[in-house]
Short mmCIF file of C-alpha atoms in Angstrom, two decimals:
data_model
loop_
_atom_site.label_atom_id
_atom_site.label_comp_id
_atom_site.label_asym_id
_atom_site.label_seq_id
_atom_site.Cartn_x
_atom_site.Cartn_y
_atom_site.Cartn_z
CA LEU A 1 -7.16 -29.64 -1.25
CA LYS A 2 -5.31 -30.90 -4.31
CA ASP A 3 -7.52 -33.99 -4.05
CA LEU A 4 -10.46 -31.68 -4.78
CA ASN A 5 -8.78 -30.48 -8.00
CA PHE A 6 -7.77 -27.11 -6.60
CA GLU A 7 -4.70 -25.66 -8.29
CA VAL A 8 -2.20 -24.18 -5.82
CA SER A 9 -0.45 -20.95 -6.79
CA LEU A 10 3.33 -21.06 -6.95
CA LEU A 11 3.33 -17.43 -5.74
CA ASP A 12 1.50 -18.23 -2.54
CA PRO A 13 0.53 -21.75 -1.37
CA CYS A 14 -2.44 -20.22 0.46
CA LEU A 15 -4.01 -19.10 -2.83
CA MET A 16 -5.91 -21.77 -4.77
CA SER A 17 -8.41 -21.90 -7.60
CA ARG A 18 -10.62 -24.45 -9.33
CA ASN A 19 -12.37 -24.23 -12.69
CA ASP A 20 -15.11 -26.71 -13.63
CA GLU A 21 -18.54 -26.81 -15.23
CA ASN A 22 -19.92 -24.72 -12.34
CA GLY A 23 -17.47 -21.86 -12.91
CA THR A 24 -14.50 -20.59 -10.92
CA ALA A 25 -13.94 -20.86 -7.17
CA ILE A 26 -10.96 -19.13 -5.53
CA LEU A 27 -9.72 -19.95 -2.03
CA CYS A 28 -7.65 -17.57 0.10
CA ILE A 29 -6.42 -19.19 3.31
CA TYR A 30 -4.99 -17.41 6.34
CA VAL A 31 -4.24 -19.87 9.19
CA ASP A 32 -7.76 -21.22 9.87
CA ASP A 33 -9.73 -18.48 8.09
CA VAL A 34 -10.81 -19.31 4.55
CA LEU A 35 -12.25 -16.84 2.06
CA ILE A 36 -14.05 -18.27 -0.99
CA ILE A 37 -14.95 -16.11 -3.98
CA GLY A 38 -16.15 -16.82 -7.49
CA ASN A 39 -19.30 -17.98 -9.25
CA LYS A 40 -22.11 -18.87 -6.87
CA LYS A 41 -22.56 -22.44 -8.15
CA ALA A 42 -18.80 -23.01 -7.99
CA ILE A 43 -18.66 -21.61 -4.44
CA ASP A 44 -21.54 -23.83 -3.26
CA LYS A 45 -19.95 -26.91 -4.80
CA ALA A 46 -16.54 -26.06 -3.27
CA ILE A 47 -18.07 -25.70 0.20
CA VAL A 48 -19.81 -29.07 -0.11
CA ASP A 49 -16.58 -30.74 -1.23
CA ILE A 50 -14.52 -29.14 1.55
CA GLU A 51 -17.09 -30.14 4.19
CA ARG A 52 -16.56 -33.77 3.23
CA LYS A 53 -12.89 -33.55 4.17
CA PHE A 54 -12.80 -30.96 6.97
CA ASP A 55 -14.89 -29.84 9.90
CA ILE A 56 -15.72 -26.24 8.98
CA ARG A 57 -18.01 -23.47 10.20
CA LYS A 58 -19.66 -21.28 7.59
CA GLU A 59 -19.79 -17.57 8.44
CA GLY A 60 -21.87 -16.50 5.46
CA LYS A 61 -21.36 -13.52 3.16
CA LEU A 62 -18.02 -11.74 3.40
CA ARG A 63 -18.08 -8.80 5.80
CA ASP A 64 -15.61 -9.15 8.69
CA TYR A 65 -12.31 -10.71 7.63
CA LEU A 66 -9.05 -10.52 9.61
CA GLY A 67 -10.27 -7.43 11.46
CA CYS A 68 -11.36 -5.61 8.30
CA ILE A 69 -15.00 -4.72 7.74
CA ILE A 70 -15.83 -4.98 4.04
CA GLU A 71 -19.17 -3.66 2.84
CA PHE A 72 -20.20 -4.12 -0.78
CA ALA A 73 -22.93 -2.42 -2.78
CA GLU A 74 -25.67 -4.58 -4.28
CA ASP A 75 -23.89 -4.78 -7.63
CA ASN A 76 -20.66 -5.94 -5.95
CA MET A 77 -18.75 -3.41 -8.07
CA SER A 78 -18.18 -0.91 -5.28
CA GLY A 79 -17.85 -0.86 -1.52
CA THR A 80 -15.73 0.22 1.42
CA ILE A 81 -13.19 -1.34 3.75
CA HIS A 82 -12.16 -0.14 7.20
CA GLN A 83 -10.89 -1.46 10.54
CA PRO A 84 -13.19 -0.38 13.38
CA HIS A 85 -11.90 -3.08 15.74
CA THR A 86 -8.33 -1.78 15.62
CA LEU A 87 -9.48 1.84 15.70
CA ASN A 88 -11.65 1.25 18.75
CA LYS A 89 -8.76 -0.47 20.48
CA LEU A 90 -6.47 2.46 19.66
CA GLU A 91 -9.03 4.99 20.88
CA LYS A 92 -9.71 3.11 24.11
CA LYS A 93 -6.00 2.97 24.93
CA PHE A 94 -5.00 6.53 23.99
CA LYS A 95 -8.15 8.67 24.10
CA ASN A 96 -7.40 10.11 27.54
CA LEU A 97 -3.82 10.92 26.50
CA VAL A 98 -4.85 12.95 23.45
CA LYS A 99 -8.26 14.34 24.41
CA ASP A 100 -6.85 17.77 25.28
CA MET A 101 -4.77 18.06 22.12
CA ARG A 102 -5.83 20.43 19.37
CA LYS A 103 -7.47 18.77 16.38
CA SER A 104 -5.02 18.23 13.53
CA GLU A 105 -5.97 18.23 9.84
CA ILE A 106 -2.85 16.29 8.81
CA PRO A 107 -0.88 13.51 10.54
CA SER A 108 2.46 15.38 10.72
CA ALA A 109 3.67 18.95 10.43
CA PRO A 110 4.54 19.90 6.81
CA GLY A 111 8.26 19.59 6.05
CA SER A 112 9.05 18.06 9.45
CA HIS A 113 11.50 15.19 9.95
CA LEU A 114 12.09 12.88 12.90
CA LEU A 115 15.74 12.41 13.84
CA ARG A 116 17.21 9.43 15.64
CA PRO A 117 18.20 10.40 19.20
CA ASN A 118 21.81 10.70 20.32
CA GLU A 119 23.08 8.78 23.32
CA SER A 120 23.00 11.98 25.38
CA ASP A 121 19.38 12.83 24.48
CA LEU A 122 16.66 12.40 27.08
CA LYS A 123 14.54 9.29 26.49
CA ILE A 124 10.98 8.57 27.57
CA ASP A 125 10.51 6.16 30.49
CA ASN A 126 9.81 2.45 30.05
CA GLU A 127 6.05 2.84 30.53
CA LYS A 128 5.78 5.40 27.74
CA GLN A 129 8.14 3.38 25.56
CA ALA A 130 5.81 0.37 25.92
CA LEU A 131 2.87 2.59 24.91
CA TYR A 132 4.92 3.88 21.98
CA ARG A 133 5.58 0.37 20.69
CA SER A 134 1.97 -0.68 21.19
CA ALA A 135 0.72 2.32 19.23
CA ILE A 136 3.13 1.68 16.37
CA GLY A 137 1.94 -1.93 16.14
CA MET A 138 -1.70 -0.87 15.77
CA LEU A 139 -0.87 1.95 13.36
CA LEU A 140 1.18 -0.39 11.16
CA TYR A 141 -1.78 -2.77 10.97
CA LEU A 142 -4.06 0.11 9.95
CA THR A 143 -1.55 1.36 7.39
CA LYS A 144 -1.19 -2.06 5.81
CA HIS A 145 -4.88 -2.57 5.06
CA THR A 146 -6.98 0.59 5.03
CA ARG A 147 -5.07 3.78 5.90
CA PRO A 148 -2.43 4.57 3.26
CA ASP A 149 -2.76 8.24 4.22
CA ILE A 150 -0.70 7.72 7.40
CA ALA A 151 1.99 5.48 5.88
CA ASN A 152 4.80 8.05 5.83
CA ALA A 153 4.18 9.25 9.39
CA VAL A 154 4.05 5.68 10.70
CA ARG A 155 7.27 4.80 8.84
CA GLU A 156 9.06 7.70 10.51
CA HIS A 157 7.87 6.78 13.99
CA SER A 158 8.60 3.08 13.58
CA ARG A 159 12.32 3.95 13.40
CA MET A 160 12.20 5.22 16.99
CA MET A 161 10.80 2.19 18.81
CA ASP A 162 14.07 1.38 20.60
CA GLY A 163 14.59 4.78 22.21
CA ALA A 164 12.04 7.51 21.56
CA THR A 165 12.47 10.99 22.99
CA PRO A 166 9.72 13.19 24.53
CA GLU A 167 9.50 15.01 21.19
CA HIS A 168 8.94 11.73 19.35
CA TYR A 169 6.28 10.77 21.87
CA LYS A 170 4.55 14.14 21.42
CA THR A 171 4.43 13.85 17.64
CA LEU A 172 3.16 10.27 17.92
CA MET A 173 0.29 11.48 20.12
CA ARG A 174 -0.49 14.05 17.43
CA LEU A 175 -0.62 11.26 14.85
CA ILE A 176 -2.90 9.17 17.08
CA LYS A 177 -5.14 12.20 17.62
CA TYR A 178 -5.42 12.58 13.84
CA VAL A 179 -6.27 8.89 13.36
CA ILE A 180 -8.93 8.97 16.09
CA ASP A 181 -10.46 12.15 14.68
CA THR A 182 -10.64 10.54 11.22
CA LYS A 183 -11.70 7.07 12.34
CA ASN A 184 -14.78 7.21 10.09
CA HIS A 185 -12.64 7.45 6.96
CA THR A 186 -12.86 4.36 4.78
CA LEU A 187 -10.97 3.05 1.78
CA LYS A 188 -13.33 3.07 -1.20
CA LEU A 189 -13.51 0.08 -3.51
CA ASN A 190 -14.81 1.41 -6.84
CA VAL A 191 -14.09 -1.20 -9.49
CA THR A 192 -13.74 0.04 -13.07
CA ARG A 193 -13.55 -2.41 -15.97
CA ASN A 194 -14.18 -2.06 -19.68
CA ASP A 195 -16.72 -3.95 -21.74
CA GLU A 196 -14.23 -6.73 -22.49
CA ASN A 197 -13.77 -7.37 -18.74
CA ILE A 198 -10.07 -6.54 -18.98
CA PHE A 199 -8.33 -5.43 -15.80
CA ASN A 200 -6.25 -2.26 -15.88
CA ILE A 201 -3.18 -1.96 -13.62
CA GLN A 202 -1.53 1.40 -12.99
CA GLY A 203 0.95 2.77 -10.51
CA TYR A 204 2.69 5.89 -9.23
CA SER A 205 6.22 6.00 -7.84
CA ASP A 206 8.17 8.80 -6.18
CA SER A 207 11.16 9.39 -3.95
CA ASP A 208 12.29 12.04 -1.52
CA TYR A 209 15.98 12.49 -2.29
CA ALA A 210 18.11 12.19 0.89
CA GLY A 211 14.85 12.37 2.86
CA ASN A 212 16.26 10.49 5.83
CA LYS A 213 18.20 13.25 7.61
CA ASP A 214 20.08 10.74 9.77
CA ASP A 215 21.87 8.76 7.06
CA ARG A 216 20.92 10.81 3.94
CA LYS A 217 19.21 7.84 2.31
CA SER A 218 16.17 8.56 0.16
CA ILE A 219 12.57 7.57 0.79
CA THR A 220 10.55 5.51 -1.70
CA GLY A 221 6.81 5.88 -2.11
CA VAL A 222 4.60 3.77 -4.39
CA VAL A 223 0.91 3.07 -4.92
CA VAL A 224 -0.59 0.45 -7.27
CA TYR A 225 -4.14 0.39 -8.63
CA CYS A 226 -5.96 -2.61 -10.06
CA ALA A 227 -9.26 -1.90 -11.84
CA GLY A 228 -9.30 1.52 -10.22
CA VAL A 229 -8.86 0.19 -6.67
CA PRO A 230 -5.66 0.89 -4.66
CA ILE A 231 -4.35 -2.55 -3.71
CA ALA A 232 -0.72 -1.91 -2.70
CA TRP A 233 1.18 1.06 -1.27
CA LYS A 234 4.48 1.53 0.45
CA SER A 235 6.55 4.12 2.29
CA LYS A 236 10.05 2.75 2.65
CA GLY A 237 13.59 3.93 3.21
CA GLN A 238 16.02 3.00 0.45
CA LYS A 239 18.89 0.68 1.33
CA ALA A 240 21.68 2.70 -0.25
CA VAL A 241 22.59 6.37 -0.48
CA SER A 242 21.74 7.78 -3.91
CA PHE A 243 24.12 10.11 -5.72
CA SER A 244 21.28 12.09 -7.31
CA SER A 245 17.52 12.55 -7.32
CA THR A 246 17.42 10.72 -10.66
CA GLU A 247 19.06 7.68 -9.11
CA SER A 248 16.69 7.66 -6.12
CA GLU A 249 13.69 7.96 -8.45
CA TYR A 250 15.04 5.05 -10.52
CA TYR A 251 15.26 2.93 -7.37
CA ALA A 252 11.63 3.84 -6.64
CA ILE A 253 10.62 2.67 -10.13
CA SER A 254 12.28 -0.71 -9.54
CA GLU A 255 10.42 -0.96 -6.21
CA ILE A 256 7.00 -0.43 -7.76
CA CYS A 257 7.85 -2.83 -10.57
CA THR A 258 8.33 -5.66 -8.09
CA GLU A 259 4.84 -4.92 -6.69
CA ILE A 260 3.26 -4.73 -10.15
CA ILE A 261 4.90 -7.91 -11.43
CA TYR A 262 3.58 -9.78 -8.39
CA VAL A 263 0.06 -8.44 -9.01
CA LYS A 264 0.38 -9.41 -12.68
CA GLN A 265 1.37 -12.97 -11.78
CA VAL A 266 -1.51 -13.33 -9.31
CA LEU A 267 -4.03 -12.15 -11.91
CA GLU A 268 -2.55 -14.50 -14.50
CA PHE A 269 -2.96 -17.40 -12.07
CA LEU A 270 -6.61 -16.39 -11.63
CA LYS A 271 -7.04 -16.36 -15.45
CA VAL A 272 -7.74 -12.61 -15.47
CA THR A 273 -7.07 -10.68 -18.68
CA ILE A 274 -4.76 -7.68 -18.16
CA ASP A 275 -4.61 -4.50 -20.19
CA TYR A 276 -1.04 -4.00 -21.48
CA PRO A 277 1.14 -2.08 -21.20
CA ILE A 278 0.88 -1.45 -17.47
CA ILE A 279 1.40 2.27 -16.85
CA ILE A 280 3.76 3.62 -14.19
CA ARG A 281 3.75 7.38 -13.65
CA VAL A 282 6.83 9.19 -12.33
CA ASP A 283 7.78 12.86 -12.02
CA ASN A 284 11.47 12.62 -12.94
CA VAL A 285 12.54 12.76 -16.60
CA GLY A 286 16.04 11.47 -15.81
CA ALA A 287 14.68 8.32 -14.17
CA MET A 288 12.41 7.75 -17.16
CA PHE A 289 15.44 8.01 -19.47
CA LEU A 290 17.38 5.49 -17.37
CA ALA A 291 14.47 3.05 -17.46
CA ASN A 292 13.91 3.37 -21.22
CA ASN A 293 17.52 3.51 -22.39
CA PRO A 294 20.07 0.81 -21.46
CA VAL A 295 23.06 3.14 -21.54
CA LEU A 296 26.15 3.27 -19.35
CA SER A 297 27.73 6.48 -18.13
CA GLN A 298 30.08 7.67 -15.43
CA ARG A 299 27.07 8.79 -13.37
CA THR A 300 25.13 5.51 -13.57
CA LYS A 301 27.66 2.67 -13.85
CA HIS A 302 27.59 2.09 -10.07
CA ILE A 303 23.84 1.33 -9.97
CA SER A 304 23.21 -2.25 -8.93
CA VAL A 305 22.22 -4.65 -11.70
CA ARG A 306 19.16 -5.73 -9.70
CA HIS A 307 17.47 -2.41 -10.43
CA HIS A 308 17.84 -2.73 -14.21
CA PHE A 309 15.29 -5.54 -14.57
CA VAL A 310 12.75 -2.76 -15.25
CA ARG A 311 14.21 -2.31 -18.73
CA GLU A 312 13.44 -5.90 -19.71
CA PHE A 313 9.73 -5.51 -18.93
CA ILE A 314 9.61 -2.21 -20.82
CA GLU A 315 11.24 -3.81 -23.89
CA ASP A 316 8.72 -6.68 -23.74
CA GLY A 317 5.81 -4.23 -23.77
CA ILE A 318 4.64 -5.19 -20.29
CA LEU A 319 5.44 -1.84 -18.65
CA LYS A 320 5.38 1.74 -19.85
CA ILE A 321 6.78 4.72 -17.95
CA LEU A 322 4.92 8.02 -18.31
CA PHE A 323 5.62 11.44 -16.88
CA VAL A 324 3.30 13.05 -14.36
CA LYS A 325 3.54 16.48 -12.80
CA SER A 326 4.85 16.43 -9.24
CA LYS A 327 1.65 17.90 -7.85
CA MET A 328 -0.31 15.07 -9.52
CA ASN A 329 1.99 12.28 -8.35
CA GLN A 330 -0.03 10.41 -5.73
CA ALA A 331 3.04 8.55 -4.45
CA ASP A 332 4.29 11.89 -3.06
CA ILE A 333 2.15 11.35 0.04
CA PHE A 334 4.30 8.32 0.95
CA THR A 335 7.67 10.10 0.84
CA LYS A 336 7.34 13.25 2.95
CA ASN A 337 5.10 15.29 5.22
CA LEU A 338 3.12 17.47 2.82
CA SER A 339 1.24 20.73 3.17
CA ARG A 340 -2.42 20.40 4.04
CA ASP A 341 -3.74 21.20 0.54
CA LEU A 342 -1.42 18.77 -1.25
CA TYR A 343 -1.91 16.10 1.40
CA GLU A 344 -5.70 16.34 1.13
CA ARG A 345 -5.53 16.16 -2.65
CA HIS A 346 -3.52 12.93 -2.71
CA LYS A 347 -5.41 11.42 0.21
CA ARG A 348 -8.75 12.06 -1.48
CA SER A 349 -7.55 10.45 -4.73
CA ILE A 350 -6.17 7.34 -3.05
CA MET A 351 -8.89 6.78 -0.44
CA ASN A 352 -11.59 7.24 -3.09
CA GLY A 353 -9.87 4.87 -5.51
CA SER A 354 -9.11 7.39 -8.23
CA ASN A 355 -5.99 7.05 -10.41
CA ASP A 356 -6.59 10.47 -11.99
CA GLU A 357 -6.83 9.20 -15.56
CA ASN A 358 -8.60 12.45 -16.42
CA ASN A 359 -5.37 14.31 -15.74
CA ASN A 360 -3.47 12.60 -18.54
CA GLU A 361 -4.03 15.48 -20.93
CA ASP A 362 -2.63 17.93 -18.38
CA GLU A 363 0.46 15.76 -17.98
CA LYS A 364 1.25 15.99 -21.68
#
């Protein structure tokens, strides 16, 4: 496609763009599926040019892409995204196994933790283990695209795929029951931009100190918004044991920074204007101090250099770390199994595409 004057992104060779007198056309390629967005004249011209080189089939307006159903409002500034194909497959396979279970309002019991089994613990049979792995595969696909609300529960269960116990299997069925009961939930796409058409990026990061009860490693949770829409989230175990909650929160900040810097570079490639500084909200004052002050002490000198790159972006005015109350930190939902009220609060904010800017005064 370089022959057609498309510029290929260095971040991802499957992302291309072209600017000409007709406007901007952006190509996103996944194997043999191509998504084209941009100005209508530029899109029409790009399709004509591509048809001259390749045998293609036009599917029309974007709606069903890689198993995700995307529905836009008439103004194209809002919409929803969900995965009915995967959900129907999950329901068809597990409905009979969970139909007699009591309806659950949350994916996992508050404060609960899954522990890796010992060699002497009873394991489920091979048939159930195959079902376990199959369920995790579908749940991971849902989590990745449209269901951030189940990310922490899925992360916990994915650690047990090589030898789950009857208790693990039972809690997984509870999770599946929850997902089936909430299959009509969608991820809202409510774009917010100012009059200058500048994109705002914001993020929340959090950690659950020593949250993994097997190896005492902490759990990182992050969520990133672009123009008011959640575009990246993660529930992930940290690679090293932290000596303090401040250290684990600092690791979480470095994790969200890698996500934000990638988003920043993609938007720059697409010639999108970004509102600086990019705000990251955390609920740990010590981690904020570490990020904003390049000091060395007996309690921090062991921290790997790779995590300190955050300071460079703060000094350059690209990032800014702000404090947020723990109960307002949306990343909390990715680090632990919360109470129903707190879980619903964070879920509603994320699924509706709200970064709680109205709460800034309360945070001060």
